[in-house]
GROMACS .gro file of C-alpha atoms in nm:
model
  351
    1UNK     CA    1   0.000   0.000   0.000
    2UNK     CA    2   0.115   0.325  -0.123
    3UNK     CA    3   0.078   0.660   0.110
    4UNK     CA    4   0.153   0.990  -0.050
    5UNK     CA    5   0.303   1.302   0.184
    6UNK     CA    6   0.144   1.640   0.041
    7UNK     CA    7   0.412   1.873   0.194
    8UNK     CA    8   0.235   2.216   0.053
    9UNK     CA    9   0.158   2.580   0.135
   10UNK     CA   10  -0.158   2.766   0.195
   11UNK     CA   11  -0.246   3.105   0.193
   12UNK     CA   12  -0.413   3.207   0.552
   13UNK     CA   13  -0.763   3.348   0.411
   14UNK     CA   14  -0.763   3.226   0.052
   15UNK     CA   15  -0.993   2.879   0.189
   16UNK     CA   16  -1.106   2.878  -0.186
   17UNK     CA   17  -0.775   2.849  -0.351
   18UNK     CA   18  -0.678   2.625  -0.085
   19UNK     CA   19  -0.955   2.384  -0.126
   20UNK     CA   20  -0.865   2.362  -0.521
   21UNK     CA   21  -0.502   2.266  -0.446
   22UNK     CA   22  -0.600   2.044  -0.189
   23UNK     CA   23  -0.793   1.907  -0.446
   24UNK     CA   24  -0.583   1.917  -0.746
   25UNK     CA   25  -0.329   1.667  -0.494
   26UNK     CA   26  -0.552   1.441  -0.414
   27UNK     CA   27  -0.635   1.346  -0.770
   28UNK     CA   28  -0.249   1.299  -0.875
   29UNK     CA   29  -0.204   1.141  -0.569
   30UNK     CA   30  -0.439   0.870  -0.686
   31UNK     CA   31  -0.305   0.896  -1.018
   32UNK     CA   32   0.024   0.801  -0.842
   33UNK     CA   33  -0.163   0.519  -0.721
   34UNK     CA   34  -0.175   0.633  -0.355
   35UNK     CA   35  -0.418   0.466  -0.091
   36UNK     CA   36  -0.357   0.748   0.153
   37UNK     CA   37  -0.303   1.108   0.094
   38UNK     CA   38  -0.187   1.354   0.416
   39UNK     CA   39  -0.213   1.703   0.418
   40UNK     CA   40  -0.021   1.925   0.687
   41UNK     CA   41  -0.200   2.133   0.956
   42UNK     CA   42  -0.483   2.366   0.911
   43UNK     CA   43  -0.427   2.328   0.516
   44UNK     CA   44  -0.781   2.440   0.471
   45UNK     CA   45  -0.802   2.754   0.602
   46UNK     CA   46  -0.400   2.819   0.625
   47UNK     CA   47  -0.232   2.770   0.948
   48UNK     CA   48  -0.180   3.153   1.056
   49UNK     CA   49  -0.501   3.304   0.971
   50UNK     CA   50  -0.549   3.416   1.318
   51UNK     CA   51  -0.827   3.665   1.374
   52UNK     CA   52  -1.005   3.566   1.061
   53UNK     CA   53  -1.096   3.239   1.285
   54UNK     CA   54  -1.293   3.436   1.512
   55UNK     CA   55  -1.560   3.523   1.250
   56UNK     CA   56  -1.827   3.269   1.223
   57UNK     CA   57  -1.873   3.302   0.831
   58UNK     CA   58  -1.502   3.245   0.818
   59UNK     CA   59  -1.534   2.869   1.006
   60UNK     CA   60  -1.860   2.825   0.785
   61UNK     CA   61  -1.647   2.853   0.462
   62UNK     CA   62  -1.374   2.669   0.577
   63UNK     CA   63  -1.603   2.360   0.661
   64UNK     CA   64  -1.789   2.421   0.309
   65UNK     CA   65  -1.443   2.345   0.145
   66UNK     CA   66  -1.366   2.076   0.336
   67UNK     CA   67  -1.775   1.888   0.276
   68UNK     CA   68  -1.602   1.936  -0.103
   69UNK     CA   69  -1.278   1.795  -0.082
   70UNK     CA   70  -1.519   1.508   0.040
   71UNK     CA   71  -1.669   1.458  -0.279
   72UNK     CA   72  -1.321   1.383  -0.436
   73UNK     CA   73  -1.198   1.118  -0.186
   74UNK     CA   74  -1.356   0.828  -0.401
   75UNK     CA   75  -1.084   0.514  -0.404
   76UNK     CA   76  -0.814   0.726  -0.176
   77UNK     CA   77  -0.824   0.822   0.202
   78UNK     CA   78  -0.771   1.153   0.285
   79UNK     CA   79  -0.637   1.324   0.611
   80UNK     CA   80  -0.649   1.698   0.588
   81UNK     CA   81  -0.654   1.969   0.859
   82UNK     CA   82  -0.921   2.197   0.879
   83UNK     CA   83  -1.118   2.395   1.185
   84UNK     CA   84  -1.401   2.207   1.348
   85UNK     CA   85  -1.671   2.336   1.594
   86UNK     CA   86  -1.899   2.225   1.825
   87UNK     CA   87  -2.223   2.410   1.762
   88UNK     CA   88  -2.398   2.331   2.118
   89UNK     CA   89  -2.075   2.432   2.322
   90UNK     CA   90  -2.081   2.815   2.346
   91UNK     CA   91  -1.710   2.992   2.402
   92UNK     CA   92  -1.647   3.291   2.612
   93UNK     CA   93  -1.631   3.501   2.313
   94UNK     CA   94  -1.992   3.381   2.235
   95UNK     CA   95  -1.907   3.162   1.923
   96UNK     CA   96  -1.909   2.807   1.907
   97UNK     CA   97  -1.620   2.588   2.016
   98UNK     CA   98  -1.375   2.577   1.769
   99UNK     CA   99  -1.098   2.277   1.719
  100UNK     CA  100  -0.793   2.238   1.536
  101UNK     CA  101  -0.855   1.926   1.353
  102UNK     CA  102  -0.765   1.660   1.151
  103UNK     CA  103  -1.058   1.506   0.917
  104UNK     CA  104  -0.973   1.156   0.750
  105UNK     CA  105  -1.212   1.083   0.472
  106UNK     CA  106  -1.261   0.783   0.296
  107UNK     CA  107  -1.507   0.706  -0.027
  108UNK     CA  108  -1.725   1.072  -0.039
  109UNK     CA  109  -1.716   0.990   0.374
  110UNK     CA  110  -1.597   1.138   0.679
  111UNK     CA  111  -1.486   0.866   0.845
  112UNK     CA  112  -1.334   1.046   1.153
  113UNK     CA  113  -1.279   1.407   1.285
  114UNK     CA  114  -0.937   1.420   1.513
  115UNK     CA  115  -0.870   1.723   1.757
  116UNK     CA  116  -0.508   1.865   1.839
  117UNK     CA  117  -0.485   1.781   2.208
  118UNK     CA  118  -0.204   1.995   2.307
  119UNK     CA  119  -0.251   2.390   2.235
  120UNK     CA  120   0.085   2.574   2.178
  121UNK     CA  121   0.060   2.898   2.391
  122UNK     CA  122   0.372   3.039   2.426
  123UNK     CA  123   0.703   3.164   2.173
  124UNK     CA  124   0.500   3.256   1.834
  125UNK     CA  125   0.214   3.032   1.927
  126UNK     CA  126  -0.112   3.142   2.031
  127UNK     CA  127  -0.405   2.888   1.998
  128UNK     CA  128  -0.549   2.927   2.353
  129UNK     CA  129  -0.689   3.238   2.148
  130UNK     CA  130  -0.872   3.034   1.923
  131UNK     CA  131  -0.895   2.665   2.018
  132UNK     CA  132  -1.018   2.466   2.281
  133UNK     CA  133  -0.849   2.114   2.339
  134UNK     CA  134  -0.940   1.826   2.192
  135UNK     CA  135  -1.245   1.619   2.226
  136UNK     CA  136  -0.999   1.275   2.256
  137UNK     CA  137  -0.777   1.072   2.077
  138UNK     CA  138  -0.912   0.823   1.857
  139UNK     CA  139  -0.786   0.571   1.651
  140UNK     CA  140  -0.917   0.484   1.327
  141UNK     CA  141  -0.864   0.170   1.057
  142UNK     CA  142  -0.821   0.151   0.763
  143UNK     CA  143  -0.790  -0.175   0.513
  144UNK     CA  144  -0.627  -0.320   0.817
  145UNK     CA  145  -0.402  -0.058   0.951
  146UNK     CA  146  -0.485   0.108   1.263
  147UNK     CA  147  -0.368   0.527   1.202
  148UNK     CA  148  -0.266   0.739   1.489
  149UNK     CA  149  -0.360   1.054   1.360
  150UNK     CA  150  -0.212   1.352   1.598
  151UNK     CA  151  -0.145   1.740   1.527
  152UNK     CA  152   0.230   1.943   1.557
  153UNK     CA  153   0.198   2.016   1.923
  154UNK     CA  154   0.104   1.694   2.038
  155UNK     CA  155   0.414   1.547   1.919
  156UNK     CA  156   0.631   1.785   2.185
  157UNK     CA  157   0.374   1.623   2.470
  158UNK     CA  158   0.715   1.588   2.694
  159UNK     CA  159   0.621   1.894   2.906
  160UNK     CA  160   0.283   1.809   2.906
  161UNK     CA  161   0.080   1.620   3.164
  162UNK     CA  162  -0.104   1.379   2.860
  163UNK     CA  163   0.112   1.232   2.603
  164UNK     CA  164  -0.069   1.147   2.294
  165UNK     CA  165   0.160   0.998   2.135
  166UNK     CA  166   0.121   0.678   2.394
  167UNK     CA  167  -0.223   0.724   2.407
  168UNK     CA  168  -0.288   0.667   2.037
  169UNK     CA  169  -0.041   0.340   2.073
  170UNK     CA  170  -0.191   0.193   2.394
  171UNK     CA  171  -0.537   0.258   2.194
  172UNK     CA  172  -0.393  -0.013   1.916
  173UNK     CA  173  -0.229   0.252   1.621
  174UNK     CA  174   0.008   0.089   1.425
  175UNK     CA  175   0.123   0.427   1.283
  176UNK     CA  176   0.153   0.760   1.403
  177UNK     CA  177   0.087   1.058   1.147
  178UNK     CA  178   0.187   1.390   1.256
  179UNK     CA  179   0.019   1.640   1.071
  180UNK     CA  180   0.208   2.015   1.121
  181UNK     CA  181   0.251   2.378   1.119
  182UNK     CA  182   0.615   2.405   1.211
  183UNK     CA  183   0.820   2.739   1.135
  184UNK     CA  184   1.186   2.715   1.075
  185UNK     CA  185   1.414   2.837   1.349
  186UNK     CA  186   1.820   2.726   1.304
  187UNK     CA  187   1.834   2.387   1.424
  188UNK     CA  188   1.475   2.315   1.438
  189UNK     CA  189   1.476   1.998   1.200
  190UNK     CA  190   1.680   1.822   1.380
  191UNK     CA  191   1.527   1.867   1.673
  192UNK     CA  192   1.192   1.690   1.527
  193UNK     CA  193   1.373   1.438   1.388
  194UNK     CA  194   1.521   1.352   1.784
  195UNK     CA  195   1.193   1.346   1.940
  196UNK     CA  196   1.050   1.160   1.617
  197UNK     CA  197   1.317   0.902   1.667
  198UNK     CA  198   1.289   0.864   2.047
  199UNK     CA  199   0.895   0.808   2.032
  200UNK     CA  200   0.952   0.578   1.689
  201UNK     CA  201   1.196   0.385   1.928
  202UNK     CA  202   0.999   0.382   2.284
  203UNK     CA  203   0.649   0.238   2.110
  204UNK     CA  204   0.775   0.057   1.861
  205UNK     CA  205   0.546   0.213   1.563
  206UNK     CA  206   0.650   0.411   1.209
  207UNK     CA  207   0.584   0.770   1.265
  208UNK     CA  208   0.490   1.026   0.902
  209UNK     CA  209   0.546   1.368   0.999
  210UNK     CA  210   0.394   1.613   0.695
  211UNK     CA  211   0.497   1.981   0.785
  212UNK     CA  212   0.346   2.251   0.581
  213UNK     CA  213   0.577   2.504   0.374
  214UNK     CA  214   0.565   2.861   0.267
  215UNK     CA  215   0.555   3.182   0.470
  216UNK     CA  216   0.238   3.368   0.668
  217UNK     CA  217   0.205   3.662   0.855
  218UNK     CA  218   0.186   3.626   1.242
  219UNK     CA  219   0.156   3.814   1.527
  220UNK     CA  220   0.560   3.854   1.566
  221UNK     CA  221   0.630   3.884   1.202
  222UNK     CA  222   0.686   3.652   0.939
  223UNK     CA  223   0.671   3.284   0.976
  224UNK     CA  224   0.863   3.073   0.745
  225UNK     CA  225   0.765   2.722   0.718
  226UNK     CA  226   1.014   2.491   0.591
  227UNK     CA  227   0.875   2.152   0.467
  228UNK     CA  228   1.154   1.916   0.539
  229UNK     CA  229   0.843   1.618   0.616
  230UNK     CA  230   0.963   1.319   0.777
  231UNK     CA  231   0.924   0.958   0.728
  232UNK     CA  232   1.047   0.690   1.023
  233UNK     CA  233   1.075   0.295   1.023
  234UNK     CA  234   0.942   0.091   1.276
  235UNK     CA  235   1.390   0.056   1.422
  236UNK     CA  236   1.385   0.429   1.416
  237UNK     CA  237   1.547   0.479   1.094
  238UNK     CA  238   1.445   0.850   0.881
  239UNK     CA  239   1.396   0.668   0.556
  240UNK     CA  240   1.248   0.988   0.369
  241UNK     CA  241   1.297   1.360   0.406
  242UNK     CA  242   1.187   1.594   0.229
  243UNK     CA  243   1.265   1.912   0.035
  244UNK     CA  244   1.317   2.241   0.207
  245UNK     CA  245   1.092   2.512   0.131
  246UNK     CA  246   0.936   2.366  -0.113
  247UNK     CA  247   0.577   2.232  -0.212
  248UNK     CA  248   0.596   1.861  -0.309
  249UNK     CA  249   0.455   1.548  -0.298
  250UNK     CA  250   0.578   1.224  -0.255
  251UNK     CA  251   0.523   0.811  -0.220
  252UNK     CA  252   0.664   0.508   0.008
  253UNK     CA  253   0.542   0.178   0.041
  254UNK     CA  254   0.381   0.135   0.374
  255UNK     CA  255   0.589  -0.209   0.385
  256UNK     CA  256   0.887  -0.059   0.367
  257UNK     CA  257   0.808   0.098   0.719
  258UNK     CA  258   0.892  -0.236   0.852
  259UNK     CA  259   1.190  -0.352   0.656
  260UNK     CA  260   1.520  -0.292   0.705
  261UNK     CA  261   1.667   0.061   0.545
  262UNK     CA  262   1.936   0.240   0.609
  263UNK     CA  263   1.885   0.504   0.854
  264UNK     CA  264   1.917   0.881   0.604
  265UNK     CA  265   2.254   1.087   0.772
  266UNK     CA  266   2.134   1.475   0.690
  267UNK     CA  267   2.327   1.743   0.738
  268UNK     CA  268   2.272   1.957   1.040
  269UNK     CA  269   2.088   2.341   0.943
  270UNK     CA  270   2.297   2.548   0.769
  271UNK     CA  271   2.417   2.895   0.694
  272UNK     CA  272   2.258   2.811   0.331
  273UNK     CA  273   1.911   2.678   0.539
  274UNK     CA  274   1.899   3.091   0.688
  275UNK     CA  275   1.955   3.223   0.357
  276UNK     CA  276   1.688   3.040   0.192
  277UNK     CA  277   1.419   3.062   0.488
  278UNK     CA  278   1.485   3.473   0.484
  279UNK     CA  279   1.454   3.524   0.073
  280UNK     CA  280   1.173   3.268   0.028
  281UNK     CA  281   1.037   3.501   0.346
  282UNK     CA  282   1.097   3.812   0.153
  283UNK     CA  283   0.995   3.707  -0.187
  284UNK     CA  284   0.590   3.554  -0.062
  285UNK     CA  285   0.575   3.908   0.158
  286UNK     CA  286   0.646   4.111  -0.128
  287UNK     CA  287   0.376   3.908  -0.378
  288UNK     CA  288   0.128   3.889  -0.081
  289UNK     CA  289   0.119   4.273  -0.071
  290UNK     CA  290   0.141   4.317  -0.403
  291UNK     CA  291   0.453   4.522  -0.335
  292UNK     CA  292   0.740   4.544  -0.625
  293UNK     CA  293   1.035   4.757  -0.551
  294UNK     CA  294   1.282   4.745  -0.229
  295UNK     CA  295   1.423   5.053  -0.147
  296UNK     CA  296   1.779   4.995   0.129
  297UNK     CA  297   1.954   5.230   0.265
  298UNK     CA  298   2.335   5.169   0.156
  299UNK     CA  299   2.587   5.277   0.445
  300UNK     CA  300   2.868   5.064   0.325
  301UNK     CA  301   2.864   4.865   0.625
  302UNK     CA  302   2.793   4.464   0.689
  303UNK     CA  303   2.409   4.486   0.792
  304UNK     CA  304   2.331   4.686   0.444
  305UNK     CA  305   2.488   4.470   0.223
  306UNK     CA  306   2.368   4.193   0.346
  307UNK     CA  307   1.991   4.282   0.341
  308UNK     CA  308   2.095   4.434   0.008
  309UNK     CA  309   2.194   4.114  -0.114
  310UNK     CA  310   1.887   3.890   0.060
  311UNK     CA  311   1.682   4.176  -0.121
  312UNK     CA  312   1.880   4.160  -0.513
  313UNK     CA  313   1.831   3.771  -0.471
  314UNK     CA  314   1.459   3.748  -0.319
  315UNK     CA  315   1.336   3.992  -0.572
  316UNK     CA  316   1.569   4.002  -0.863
  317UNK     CA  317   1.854   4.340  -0.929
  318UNK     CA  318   1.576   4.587  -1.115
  319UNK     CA  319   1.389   4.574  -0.835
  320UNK     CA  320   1.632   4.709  -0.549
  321UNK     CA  321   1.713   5.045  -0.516
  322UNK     CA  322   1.993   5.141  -0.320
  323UNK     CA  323   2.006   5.481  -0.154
  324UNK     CA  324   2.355   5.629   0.026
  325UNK     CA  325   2.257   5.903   0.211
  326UNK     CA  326   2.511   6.137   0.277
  327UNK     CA  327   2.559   6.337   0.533
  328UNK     CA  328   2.900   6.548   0.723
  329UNK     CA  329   2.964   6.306   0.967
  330UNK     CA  330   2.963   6.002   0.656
  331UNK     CA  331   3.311   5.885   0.595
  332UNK     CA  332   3.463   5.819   0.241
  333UNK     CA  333   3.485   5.465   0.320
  334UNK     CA  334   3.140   5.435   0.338
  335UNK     CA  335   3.077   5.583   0.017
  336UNK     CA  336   3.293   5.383  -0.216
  337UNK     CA  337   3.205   5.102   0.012
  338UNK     CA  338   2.868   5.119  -0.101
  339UNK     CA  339   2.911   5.186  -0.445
  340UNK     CA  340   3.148   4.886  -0.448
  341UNK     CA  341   2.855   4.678  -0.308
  342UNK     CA  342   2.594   4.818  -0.561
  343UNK     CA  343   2.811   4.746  -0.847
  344UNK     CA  344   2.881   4.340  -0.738
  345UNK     CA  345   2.545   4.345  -0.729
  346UNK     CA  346   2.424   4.518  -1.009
  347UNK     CA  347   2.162   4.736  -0.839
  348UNK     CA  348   2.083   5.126  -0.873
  349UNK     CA  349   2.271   5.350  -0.598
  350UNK     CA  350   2.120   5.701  -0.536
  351UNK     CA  351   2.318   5.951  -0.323
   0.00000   0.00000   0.00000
């Protein structure tokens, strides 16, 4: 049996165009000749799109796209993340209780509705805002395979008084799937892959983790998501990783979760990691807005030139201007400094 890992982004807000990709995947994922298709976090409605998810109509939509996705899951099971409410449980803000959930649909059917457990509430994280915790863990089987389904936080359950991850095992999964909305700090990947490998190892189950990729607004600034979805053996091994910021999709053999393969030896982050989370960063803000032209102030020094350079790379050389503003205190060195740096880079300097 073949299960597909839909590593994708999603705009926060756009639920429409997100339903259609969502869509679009699923039916080359059966093409592929896929049983199972996952979907990261909150694909439907995109994982940041904070206050939007305290408007009623905006929930309503977001559960219209996924009763359509539905109708496309004929032949091919489906686990997508979406937000769910609970219509006769009223919240303090006098809305229905919402849920960050996971639906898994099978043959035009909703076979199951899972609930993130543990709420992030700390760092860049702020679901307390918007969710309530889970309704319980529940497994659910398919052709023969109990799935674990579980959501980003309740992967990290080590601080956390219920751990989900042995909860979904003691209740008979033979897989965990991990479906998240992970940003990219330095070092960050490897740290999922150690707790991945330590709860692979301590219950004795594969474990999919499908992160979701691109970059959203948030409450701190940008968030840059950086793919990099994980697939572990049964010993522990990382037999598939994949790309970095980057939509893709790809295929294993569910067998092959249970075979011996050698154990994938990736590189830790990199200086080359930062510079491609902070130009893919700069390159969605500027198309989100609409915006075309950077304008940097060129003083010659290091910071300058290298946001001149993330900036000439991110958005291509006729669309940064440089500007060198003079002034009586402003040495010579920084002058031909920066005209030095504007010509290795090709870009317009303005004094």
């Amino acid at each position: 049996m073949k299960l597909a890992v839909a590593q994708i982004s999603t705009a926060a807000g756009d639920i429409s165009g997100n339903c259609e990709k969502i869509i679009d995947l699923i039916k080359k994922a059966k093409d592929k000749g896929a049983a199972i298709v996952i979907f990261p976090e909150l694909a439907i409605p995109g994982y940041l799109s904070l206050d939007l998810m305290l408007y009623p109509k905006y929930i309503e939509e977001n559960i219209e796209a996924l009763n359509r996705i539905v109708n496309f899951s004929k032949g091919i099971l489906v686990i997508v993340g979406f937000i769910d409410q609970d219509k006769d449980k009223i919240g303090p803000d006098h809305t229905p209780l919402k849920y960050n959930s996971a639906a898994i649909i099978y043959n035009q059917k909703i076979l199951a509705i899972c609930d993130k457990t543990l709420l992030p509430d700390y760092d860049v994280f702020f679901e307390n805002r918007y969710f309530s915790t889970g309704r319980g863990r529940k497994v659910v089987g398919f052709k023969g395979i109990n799935l674990g389904v579980q959501i980003c936080e309740d992967l990290w359950d080590e601080n956390y008084p219920i751990k989900v991850s042995e909860d979904l095992v003691n209740k008979g999964a033979d897989i965990l799937i991990n479906i998240s909305g992970s940003p990219f700090y330095m070092g960050k990947r490897k740290e999922r892959e150690n707790l991945i490998r330590k709860a692979v190892l301590k219950y004795k189950v594969p474990f999919v983790y499908v992160n979701t990729v691109g970059t959203q607004d948030g409450y701190d600034g940008e968030l840059v998501f950086d793919g990099q979805s994980m697939v572990f053996g049964k010993r522990g091994n990382l037999i598939l990783l994949g790309s970095k910021f980057k939509d893709e999709i790809f295929l294993f053999d569910y067998e092959n979760l249970f075979a011996k393969k050698e154990n994938l030896d990736i590189a830790d982050d990199s200086i080359e990691d930062l510079y491609l989370a902070l130009t893919q960063g700069l390159k969605d803000y500027f198309q989100r807005n609409k915006f075309k032209k950077a304008f940097v102030g060129i003083s010659g020094g290091i910071d300058s030139a290298v946001v001149a350079a993330l900036a000439k790379d991110a958005l291509g050389e006729e669309n940064v201007h440089g500007l060198c503003m003079i002034y009586k205190f402003t040495s010579d060195e920084s002058i031909s400094d920066s005209k030095i740096l504007a010509k290795n880079l090709n870009i317009k300097l303005e004094e």
